[in-house]
Amino acid sequence: MLRLIIRQTNWAILGNFLTFLLGLIVTTYVVREIGTELWGQYKAAHDFVIISDTVLSLGFPFVILKFFPNLIQYDLEKSKSIINSIFKYLIVSSLLFISIVFFFQDVLSNLLYSDYNDFSFLLFLVCLHVPISLFLGIINSLYRSILKIKELIIYGSVVYSLIRATLTFIIFHYTEFLDLKIRLFYFVSIELFGQLVILFILYFLLNKRIKIFSKKFTFDSAPVDEKIRAYGWVMYKNSLISLLSTQAIPFLLSILLLAEQRGIYAIMLTVTGVSMFLNKNLRKVFSPIISKLFLEKKIDKMNEIYKDTTFILNIFTIPFSFLLIFFIDELLLVFKLEYQQIIYCKPLIIILIISKMLSLIVGNSGSIMTMAGNEREETTIQFIRGSSNVIFALLFLYFMNYGLEAVVLIVFCSTLFEASSQFYFIKKKIGITPFNKDFTNLILFSLPIIYYAIFQNIDINVFHYFFIPILIYLLYYILFFEKIKSVYNKIKK
């Protein structure tokens, strides 16, 4: 089972590393071309899209991940019937959503984003992502449920990133004379085109493999088991609460602060999010496998996989986080930030990186909570986290007029609360933990390493870009060679 996880995750790591690299290059290029203010408007519109997408999804991707690994294998016709019903809903809801945004774009812009200039059309254009995202969410979940991560990564990540990057560089090169806002419209259009291409490719490849999509699409309702309905409703409520905990702060930033500050915060998240790319890829494979093991009551196997995957996750990401902190000044210069902006952002980004590291210590705890019978506890955690984020964000941003420093403090505290709460419930309810002797030693060894990265004052040159990464990873792999070898032997079996 560990071999399956790692084999599928290897494709995810390889593909998403290229995706991350291209995405980072495109992001820095676009930010440098249009500036932080317009980038902030773009991210504000995307915040609205994420909220809309989650509200309209009704938890269908969670249902597919939970039930379809077995359902596709044993009852393909029932799977087709459920997918047909889901697609029927997505078509109707997408058309209704786009119509509402089109006719009320000015009202939404003036009501929510009154400080943004000429924002209404950008909001509508970005909202065209919602229908595509809804259908892609279903397709992606189906790929994950049958553990076809390779195709998902190749087309959903790599090909899309290549289309996005290539068209962005070409079109931006030949539109230098145009208004910056027009160039941003072109960028959004490129993203929409790329997502549409990928949606059709993934749809036809998946249907060719397992024939899950009915040739005769109808609008007749299909019966769905009450167990599936109940789980879907629980997970939908959980997704709304998770939305509250993850998107409340970006959304409040968008409507309470200036677009430039939203743009700077987006840059900060881009830099700190780099450390999470492995966790996101591992989660794509981890979730359906945890669901399957839990249904089969193989708790000991879950415990073993939880420990091994968490160690693998951290042996890669802790040194990587060290490098992010070590080269933070150079990374921020890439985004063409001014000196004062770098001085302001640097300590905030370091705090955000540390918060990401804290969440990685408990591994894929969120997947275990939602796929192993702790949905209610996960909902409670996310509700408390989200409510606290809203209350403190309103207090600090609206009533006390603080800026991004308050936001970072809120994010750090809420991440610490989430990680510790998930660890507590997983240990109490399931009886498994990510900790063993090797993992504990890894954490203890890393503390002085991270401390040094924060407070070092070395004049960086080209030599350091090559020497420091090699040195830090070599150091970790030598010290933890026996554990790495042990995990590798399990993968080979």
PDB file of C-alpha atoms in Angstrom, residues 158-382:
ATOM      1  CA  VAL A 158       1.709  19.971 -16.540  1.00  0.00           C
ATOM      2  CA  VAL A 159      -0.113  20.491 -19.851  1.00  0.00           C
ATOM      3  CA  TYR A 160      -2.278  23.248 -18.386  1.00  0.00           C
ATOM      4  CA  SER A 161       0.775  25.015 -16.961  1.00  0.00           C
ATOM      5  CA  LEU A 162       2.569  24.787 -20.308  1.00  0.00           C
ATOM      6  CA  ILE A 163      -0.452  26.232 -22.142  1.00  0.00           C
ATOM      7  CA  ARG A 164      -0.820  29.000 -19.556  1.00  0.00           C
ATOM      8  CA  ALA A 165       2.876  29.889 -19.516  1.00  0.00           C
ATOM      9  CA  THR A 166       3.388  29.777 -23.287  1.00  0.00           C
ATOM     10  CA  LEU A 167       0.343  31.884 -24.150  1.00  0.00           C
ATOM     11  CA  THR A 168       1.046  34.358 -21.338  1.00  0.00           C
ATOM     12  CA  PHE A 169       4.605  35.071 -22.481  1.00  0.00           C
ATOM     13  CA  ILE A 170       3.585  35.324 -26.147  1.00  0.00           C
ATOM     14  CA  ILE A 171       0.560  37.564 -25.637  1.00  0.00           C
ATOM     15  CA  PHE A 172       2.200  39.781 -23.009  1.00  0.00           C
ATOM     16  CA  HIS A 173       5.203  40.224 -25.303  1.00  0.00           C
ATOM     17  CA  TYR A 174       3.014  41.525 -28.135  1.00  0.00           C
ATOM     18  CA  THR A 175       0.695  43.644 -25.963  1.00  0.00           C
ATOM     19  CA  GLU A 176       3.217  45.844 -24.165  1.00  0.00           C
ATOM     20  CA  PHE A 177       1.571  48.936 -25.650  1.00  0.00           C
ATOM     21  CA  LEU A 178      -1.865  48.127 -24.165  1.00  0.00           C
ATOM     22  CA  ASP A 179      -3.375  49.300 -20.897  1.00  0.00           C
ATOM     23  CA  LEU A 180      -2.355  47.146 -17.907  1.00  0.00           C
ATOM     24  CA  LYS A 181      -5.986  46.258 -17.138  1.00  0.00           C
ATOM     25  CA  ILE A 182      -6.486  44.987 -20.700  1.00  0.00           C
ATOM     26  CA  ARG A 183      -3.393  42.805 -20.360  1.00  0.00           C
ATOM     27  CA  LEU A 184      -4.834  41.372 -17.145  1.00  0.00           C
ATOM     28  CA  PHE A 185      -8.051  40.542 -19.049  1.00  0.00           C
ATOM     29  CA  TYR A 186      -5.944  38.658 -21.590  1.00  0.00           C
ATOM     30  CA  PHE A 187      -4.260  36.722 -18.778  1.00  0.00           C
ATOM     31  CA  VAL A 188      -7.612  35.647 -17.298  1.00  0.00           C
ATOM     32  CA  SER A 189      -8.803  34.619 -20.777  1.00  0.00           C
ATOM     33  CA  ILE A 190      -5.685  32.478 -21.210  1.00  0.00           C
ATOM     34  CA  GLU A 191      -6.433  30.686 -17.940  1.00  0.00           C
ATOM     35  CA  LEU A 192     -10.038  30.062 -18.985  1.00  0.00           C
ATOM     36  CA  PHE A 193      -8.959  28.670 -22.351  1.00  0.00           C
ATOM     37  CA  GLY A 194      -6.366  26.388 -20.741  1.00  0.00           C
ATOM     38  CA  GLN A 195      -8.854  25.006 -18.221  1.00  0.00           C
ATOM     39  CA  LEU A 196     -11.431  24.302 -20.932  1.00  0.00           C
ATOM     40  CA  VAL A 197      -8.869  22.367 -22.972  1.00  0.00           C
ATOM     41  CA  ILE A 198      -7.863  20.287 -19.948  1.00  0.00           C
ATOM     42  CA  LEU A 199     -11.488  19.638 -18.975  1.00  0.00           C
ATOM     43  CA  PHE A 200     -12.267  18.115 -22.385  1.00  0.00           C
ATOM     44  CA  ILE A 201      -9.052  16.068 -22.457  1.00  0.00           C
ATOM     45  CA  LEU A 202      -9.600  14.591 -18.975  1.00  0.00           C
ATOM     46  CA  TYR A 203     -13.273  13.932 -19.692  1.00  0.00           C
ATOM     47  CA  PHE A 204     -12.660  11.922 -22.860  1.00  0.00           C
ATOM     48  CA  LEU A 205      -9.673  10.003 -21.463  1.00  0.00           C
ATOM     49  CA  LEU A 206     -11.569   8.994 -18.330  1.00  0.00           C
ATOM     50  CA  ASN A 207     -14.664   7.958 -20.263  1.00  0.00           C
ATOM     51  CA  LYS A 208     -12.490   5.923 -22.600  1.00  0.00           C
ATOM     52  CA  ARG A 209     -10.927   4.099 -19.640  1.00  0.00           C
ATOM     53  CA  ILE A 210     -13.920   3.239 -17.439  1.00  0.00           C
ATOM     54  CA  LYS A 211     -17.001   4.287 -19.479  1.00  0.00           C
ATOM     55  CA  ILE A 212     -18.525   6.058 -16.494  1.00  0.00           C
ATOM     56  CA  PHE A 213     -20.296   8.802 -18.441  1.00  0.00           C
ATOM     57  CA  SER A 214     -23.624   7.811 -19.983  1.00  0.00           C
ATOM     58  CA  LYS A 215     -23.883   8.283 -23.752  1.00  0.00           C
ATOM     59  CA  LYS A 216     -27.547   9.241 -23.400  1.00  0.00           C
ATOM     60  CA  PHE A 217     -27.535  12.171 -21.029  1.00  0.00           C
ATOM     61  CA  THR A 218     -30.959  12.732 -19.455  1.00  0.00           C
ATOM     62  CA  PHE A 219     -32.462  15.078 -16.918  1.00  0.00           C
ATOM     63  CA  ASP A 220     -34.290  12.263 -15.135  1.00  0.00           C
ATOM     64  CA  SER A 221     -33.511  11.972 -11.437  1.00  0.00           C
ATOM     65  CA  ALA A 222     -31.642   8.890 -10.299  1.00  0.00           C
ATOM     66  CA  PRO A 223     -32.153   7.271  -6.886  1.00  0.00           C
ATOM     67  CA  VAL A 224     -29.237   7.715  -4.514  1.00  0.00           C
ATOM     68  CA  ASP A 225     -28.664   5.734  -1.320  1.00  0.00           C
ATOM     69  CA  GLU A 226     -29.534   7.555   1.863  1.00  0.00           C
ATOM     70  CA  LYS A 227     -26.055   6.750   3.187  1.00  0.00           C
ATOM     71  CA  ILE A 228     -24.480   8.596   0.263  1.00  0.00           C
ATOM     72  CA  ARG A 229     -26.880  11.523   0.621  1.00  0.00           C
ATOM     73  CA  ALA A 230     -26.203  11.801   4.350  1.00  0.00           C
ATOM     74  CA  TYR A 231     -22.434  11.721   3.868  1.00  0.00           C
ATOM     75  CA  GLY A 232     -22.645  14.261   1.069  1.00  0.00           C
ATOM     76  CA  TRP A 233     -24.682  16.618   3.229  1.00  0.00           C
ATOM     77  CA  VAL A 234     -22.257  16.279   6.148  1.00  0.00           C
ATOM     78  CA  MET A 235     -19.264  16.906   3.898  1.00  0.00           C
ATOM     79  CA  TYR A 236     -20.984  19.840   2.223  1.00  0.00           C
ATOM     80  CA  LYS A 237     -21.525  21.483   5.588  1.00  0.00           C
ATOM     81  CA  ASN A 238     -17.929  20.659   6.438  1.00  0.00           C
ATOM     82  CA  SER A 239     -16.706  22.209   3.174  1.00  0.00           C
ATOM     83  CA  LEU A 240     -18.657  25.401   3.901  1.00  0.00           C
ATOM     84  CA  ILE A 241     -17.131  25.584   7.347  1.00  0.00           C
ATOM     85  CA  SER A 242     -13.679  24.841   5.909  1.00  0.00           C
ATOM     86  CA  LEU A 243     -14.337  27.627   3.437  1.00  0.00           C
ATOM     87  CA  LEU A 244     -15.018  29.912   6.371  1.00  0.00           C
ATOM     88  CA  SER A 245     -11.724  28.923   7.987  1.00  0.00           C
ATOM     89  CA  THR A 246      -9.580  29.186   4.846  1.00  0.00           C
ATOM     90  CA  GLN A 247     -11.166  31.981   2.803  1.00  0.00           C
ATOM     91  CA  ALA A 248     -12.578  34.329   5.441  1.00  0.00           C
ATOM     92  CA  ILE A 249      -9.304  36.199   5.866  1.00  0.00           C
ATOM     93  CA  PRO A 250      -8.490  36.623   2.134  1.00  0.00           C
ATOM     94  CA  PHE A 251     -12.082  37.713   1.472  1.00  0.00           C
ATOM     95  CA  LEU A 252     -12.097  40.219   4.339  1.00  0.00           C
ATOM     96  CA  LEU A 253      -8.694  41.467   3.178  1.00  0.00           C
ATOM     97  CA  SER A 254     -10.180  42.073  -0.257  1.00  0.00           C
ATOM     98  CA  ILE A 255     -13.104  44.156   0.982  1.00  0.00           C
ATOM     99  CA  LEU A 256     -11.473  45.921   3.953  1.00  0.00           C
ATOM    100  CA  LEU A 257      -7.969  46.739   2.683  1.00  0.00           C
ATOM    101  CA  LEU A 258      -6.608  48.259  -0.500  1.00  0.00           C
ATOM    102  CA  ALA A 259      -5.970  46.138  -3.589  1.00  0.00           C
ATOM    103  CA  GLU A 260      -2.207  46.672  -3.245  1.00  0.00           C
ATOM    104  CA  GLN A 261      -2.204  45.082   0.226  1.00  0.00           C
ATOM    105  CA  ARG A 262      -4.240  42.157  -1.111  1.00  0.00           C
ATOM    106  CA  GLY A 263      -1.640  41.797  -3.845  1.00  0.00           C
ATOM    107  CA  ILE A 264       1.239  41.796  -1.365  1.00  0.00           C
ATOM    108  CA  TYR A 265      -0.541  39.194   0.778  1.00  0.00           C
ATOM    109  CA  ALA A 266      -0.999  37.054  -2.350  1.00  0.00           C
ATOM    110  CA  ILE A 267       2.740  37.252  -3.006  1.00  0.00           C
ATOM    111  CA  MET A 268       3.419  36.209   0.588  1.00  0.00           C
ATOM    112  CA  LEU A 269       1.130  33.191   0.193  1.00  0.00           C
ATOM    113  CA  THR A 270       2.802  32.300  -3.107  1.00  0.00           C
ATOM    114  CA  VAL A 271       6.204  32.167  -1.434  1.00  0.00           C
ATOM    115  CA  THR A 272       5.052  30.267   1.665  1.00  0.00           C
ATOM    116  CA  GLY A 273       2.794  27.915  -0.288  1.00  0.00           C
ATOM    117  CA  VAL A 274       5.824  26.450  -2.017  1.00  0.00           C
ATOM    118  CA  SER A 275       6.513  24.318   1.059  1.00  0.00           C
ATOM    119  CA  MET A 276       3.075  22.668   0.799  1.00  0.00           C
ATOM    120  CA  PHE A 277       3.242  21.328  -2.759  1.00  0.00           C
ATOM    121  CA  LEU A 278       4.340  17.839  -1.642  1.00  0.00           C
ATOM    122  CA  ASN A 279       1.588  17.647   0.979  1.00  0.00           C
ATOM    123  CA  LYS A 280      -1.073  18.558  -1.587  1.00  0.00           C
ATOM    124  CA  ASN A 281       0.137  15.862  -3.962  1.00  0.00           C
ATOM    125  CA  LEU A 282       0.363  13.228  -1.251  1.00  0.00           C
ATOM    126  CA  ARG A 283      -3.181  14.057  -0.135  1.00  0.00           C
ATOM    127  CA  LYS A 284      -4.546  13.275  -3.612  1.00  0.00           C
ATOM    128  CA  VAL A 285      -3.465   9.643  -3.214  1.00  0.00           C
ATOM    129  CA  PHE A 286      -3.731   9.449   0.571  1.00  0.00           C
ATOM    130  CA  SER A 287      -7.458  10.261   0.890  1.00  0.00           C
ATOM    131  CA  PRO A 288      -8.995   7.343  -1.072  1.00  0.00           C
ATOM    132  CA  ILE A 289      -6.524   4.860   0.429  1.00  0.00           C
ATOM    133  CA  ILE A 290      -7.328   5.971   3.989  1.00  0.00           C
ATOM    134  CA  SER A 291     -11.030   5.643   3.177  1.00  0.00           C
ATOM    135  CA  LYS A 292     -10.503   2.099   1.907  1.00  0.00           C
ATOM    136  CA  LEU A 293      -8.358   1.007   4.884  1.00  0.00           C
ATOM    137  CA  PHE A 294     -10.810   2.491   7.379  1.00  0.00           C
ATOM    138  CA  LEU A 295     -13.760   0.688   5.787  1.00  0.00           C
ATOM    139  CA  GLU A 296     -11.761  -2.545   5.987  1.00  0.00           C
ATOM    140  CA  LYS A 297     -10.875  -1.750   9.647  1.00  0.00           C
ATOM    141  CA  LYS A 298      -7.130  -2.068   9.011  1.00  0.00           C
ATOM    142  CA  ILE A 299      -6.141   0.429  11.705  1.00  0.00           C
ATOM    143  CA  ASP A 300      -2.623  -0.946  12.200  1.00  0.00           C
ATOM    144  CA  LYS A 301      -1.932  -0.510   8.508  1.00  0.00           C
ATOM    145  CA  MET A 302      -3.308   3.032   8.673  1.00  0.00           C
ATOM    146  CA  ASN A 303      -1.008   3.797  11.599  1.00  0.00           C
ATOM    147  CA  GLU A 304       2.035   2.484   9.751  1.00  0.00           C
ATOM    148  CA  ILE A 305       1.224   4.427   6.584  1.00  0.00           C
ATOM    149  CA  TYR A 306       0.465   7.583   8.584  1.00  0.00           C
ATOM    150  CA  LYS A 307       3.870   7.459  10.273  1.00  0.00           C
ATOM    151  CA  ASP A 308       5.826   6.671   7.111  1.00  0.00           C
ATOM    152  CA  THR A 309       4.107   9.240   4.886  1.00  0.00           C
ATOM    153  CA  THR A 310       4.446  11.965   7.524  1.00  0.00           C
ATOM    154  CA  PHE A 311       8.166  11.256   7.858  1.00  0.00           C
ATOM    155  CA  ILE A 312       8.623  11.314   4.069  1.00  0.00           C
ATOM    156  CA  LEU A 313       6.662  14.539   3.860  1.00  0.00           C
ATOM    157  CA  ASN A 314       8.781  16.286   6.475  1.00  0.00           C
ATOM    158  CA  ILE A 315      12.192  14.969   5.412  1.00  0.00           C
ATOM    159  CA  PHE A 316      11.593  16.796   2.125  1.00  0.00           C
ATOM    160  CA  THR A 317       9.746  19.896   3.304  1.00  0.00           C
ATOM    161  CA  ILE A 318      11.700  20.865   6.435  1.00  0.00           C
ATOM    162  CA  PRO A 319      14.979  21.386   4.516  1.00  0.00           C
ATOM    163  CA  PHE A 320      12.978  23.103   1.789  1.00  0.00           C
ATOM    164  CA  SER A 321      11.444  25.468   4.349  1.00  0.00           C
ATOM    165  CA  PHE A 322      14.956  26.202   5.618  1.00  0.00           C
ATOM    166  CA  LEU A 323      15.974  27.202   2.086  1.00  0.00           C
ATOM    167  CA  LEU A 324      12.909  29.431   1.688  1.00  0.00           C
ATOM    168  CA  ILE A 325      13.799  31.305   4.869  1.00  0.00           C
ATOM    169  CA  PHE A 326      17.505  31.424   4.020  1.00  0.00           C
ATOM    170  CA  PHE A 327      16.904  32.969   0.570  1.00  0.00           C
ATOM    171  CA  ILE A 328      13.798  35.000   1.468  1.00  0.00           C
ATOM    172  CA  ASP A 329      15.301  38.382   0.496  1.00  0.00           C
ATOM    173  CA  GLU A 330      16.288  37.115  -2.932  1.00  0.00           C
ATOM    174  CA  LEU A 331      12.849  35.554  -3.493  1.00  0.00           C
ATOM    175  CA  LEU A 332      11.065  38.818  -2.727  1.00  0.00           C
ATOM    176  CA  LEU A 333      13.325  40.744  -5.097  1.00  0.00           C
ATOM    177  CA  VAL A 334      12.067  38.527  -7.916  1.00  0.00           C
ATOM    178  CA  PHE A 335       8.589  40.049  -7.479  1.00  0.00           C
ATOM    179  CA  LYS A 336      10.015  43.549  -8.011  1.00  0.00           C
ATOM    180  CA  LEU A 337       9.050  44.681  -4.519  1.00  0.00           C
ATOM    181  CA  GLU A 338      10.537  47.865  -3.150  1.00  0.00           C
ATOM    182  CA  TYR A 339      13.104  47.777  -0.333  1.00  0.00           C
ATOM    183  CA  GLN A 340      10.630  48.965   2.314  1.00  0.00           C
ATOM    184  CA  GLN A 341       8.098  46.357   1.201  1.00  0.00           C
ATOM    185  CA  ILE A 342      10.720  43.628   1.565  1.00  0.00           C
ATOM    186  CA  ILE A 343      11.651  44.800   5.073  1.00  0.00           C
ATOM    187  CA  TYR A 344       7.952  44.789   5.987  1.00  0.00           C
ATOM    188  CA  CYS A 345       7.132  41.408   4.423  1.00  0.00           C
ATOM    189  CA  LYS A 346      10.179  39.368   5.478  1.00  0.00           C
ATOM    190  CA  PRO A 347       9.280  38.656   9.157  1.00  0.00           C
ATOM    191  CA  LEU A 348       5.642  38.072   8.201  1.00  0.00           C
ATOM    192  CA  ILE A 349       6.585  35.488   5.580  1.00  0.00           C
ATOM    193  CA  ILE A 350       8.888  33.705   8.030  1.00  0.00           C
ATOM    194  CA  ILE A 351       6.006  33.416  10.504  1.00  0.00           C
ATOM    195  CA  LEU A 352       3.765  32.028   7.747  1.00  0.00           C
ATOM    196  CA  ILE A 353       6.416  29.460   6.765  1.00  0.00           C
ATOM    197  CA  ILE A 354       6.697  28.323  10.381  1.00  0.00           C
ATOM    198  CA  SER A 355       2.914  27.974  10.559  1.00  0.00           C
ATOM    199  CA  LYS A 356       3.020  25.762   7.451  1.00  0.00           C
ATOM    200  CA  MET A 357       5.720  23.638   9.083  1.00  0.00           C
ATOM    201  CA  LEU A 358       3.550  23.194  12.177  1.00  0.00           C
ATOM    202  CA  SER A 359       0.705  21.901  10.039  1.00  0.00           C
ATOM    203  CA  LEU A 360       3.043  19.481   8.247  1.00  0.00           C
ATOM    204  CA  ILE A 361       4.106  17.924  11.558  1.00  0.00           C
ATOM    205  CA  VAL A 362       0.714  16.195  11.789  1.00  0.00           C
ATOM    206  CA  GLY A 363       0.906  15.126   8.141  1.00  0.00           C
ATOM    207  CA  ASN A 364      -2.293  14.563   6.203  1.00  0.00           C
ATOM    208  CA  SER A 365      -4.404  14.865   9.324  1.00  0.00           C
ATOM    209  CA  GLY A 366      -7.258  16.535   7.470  1.00  0.00           C
ATOM    210  CA  SER A 367      -7.622  13.543   5.140  1.00  0.00           C
ATOM    211  CA  ILE A 368      -7.703  11.156   8.082  1.00  0.00           C
ATOM    212  CA  MET A 369     -10.329  13.240   9.854  1.00  0.00           C
ATOM    213  CA  THR A 370     -12.661  13.325   6.841  1.00  0.00           C
ATOM    214  CA  MET A 371     -12.013   9.827   5.479  1.00  0.00           C
ATOM    215  CA  ALA A 372     -11.869   7.844   8.730  1.00  0.00           C
ATOM    216  CA  GLY A 373     -15.096   8.646  10.540  1.00  0.00           C
ATOM    217  CA  ASN A 374     -14.199  11.953  12.215  1.00  0.00           C
ATOM    218  CA  GLU A 375     -16.194  14.244   9.935  1.00  0.00           C
ATOM    219  CA  ARG A 376     -18.183  15.764  12.806  1.00  0.00           C
ATOM    220  CA  GLU A 377     -15.070  16.577  14.837  1.00  0.00           C
ATOM    221  CA  GLU A 378     -13.399  18.063  11.748  1.00  0.00           C
ATOM    222  CA  THR A 379     -16.463  20.220  11.171  1.00  0.00           C
ATOM    223  CA  THR A 380     -16.273  21.479  14.751  1.00  0.00           C
ATOM    224  CA  ILE A 381     -12.569  22.308  14.421  1.00  0.00           C
ATOM    225  CA  GLN A 382     -13.070  24.203  11.176  1.00  0.00           C
TER     226      GLN A 382
END
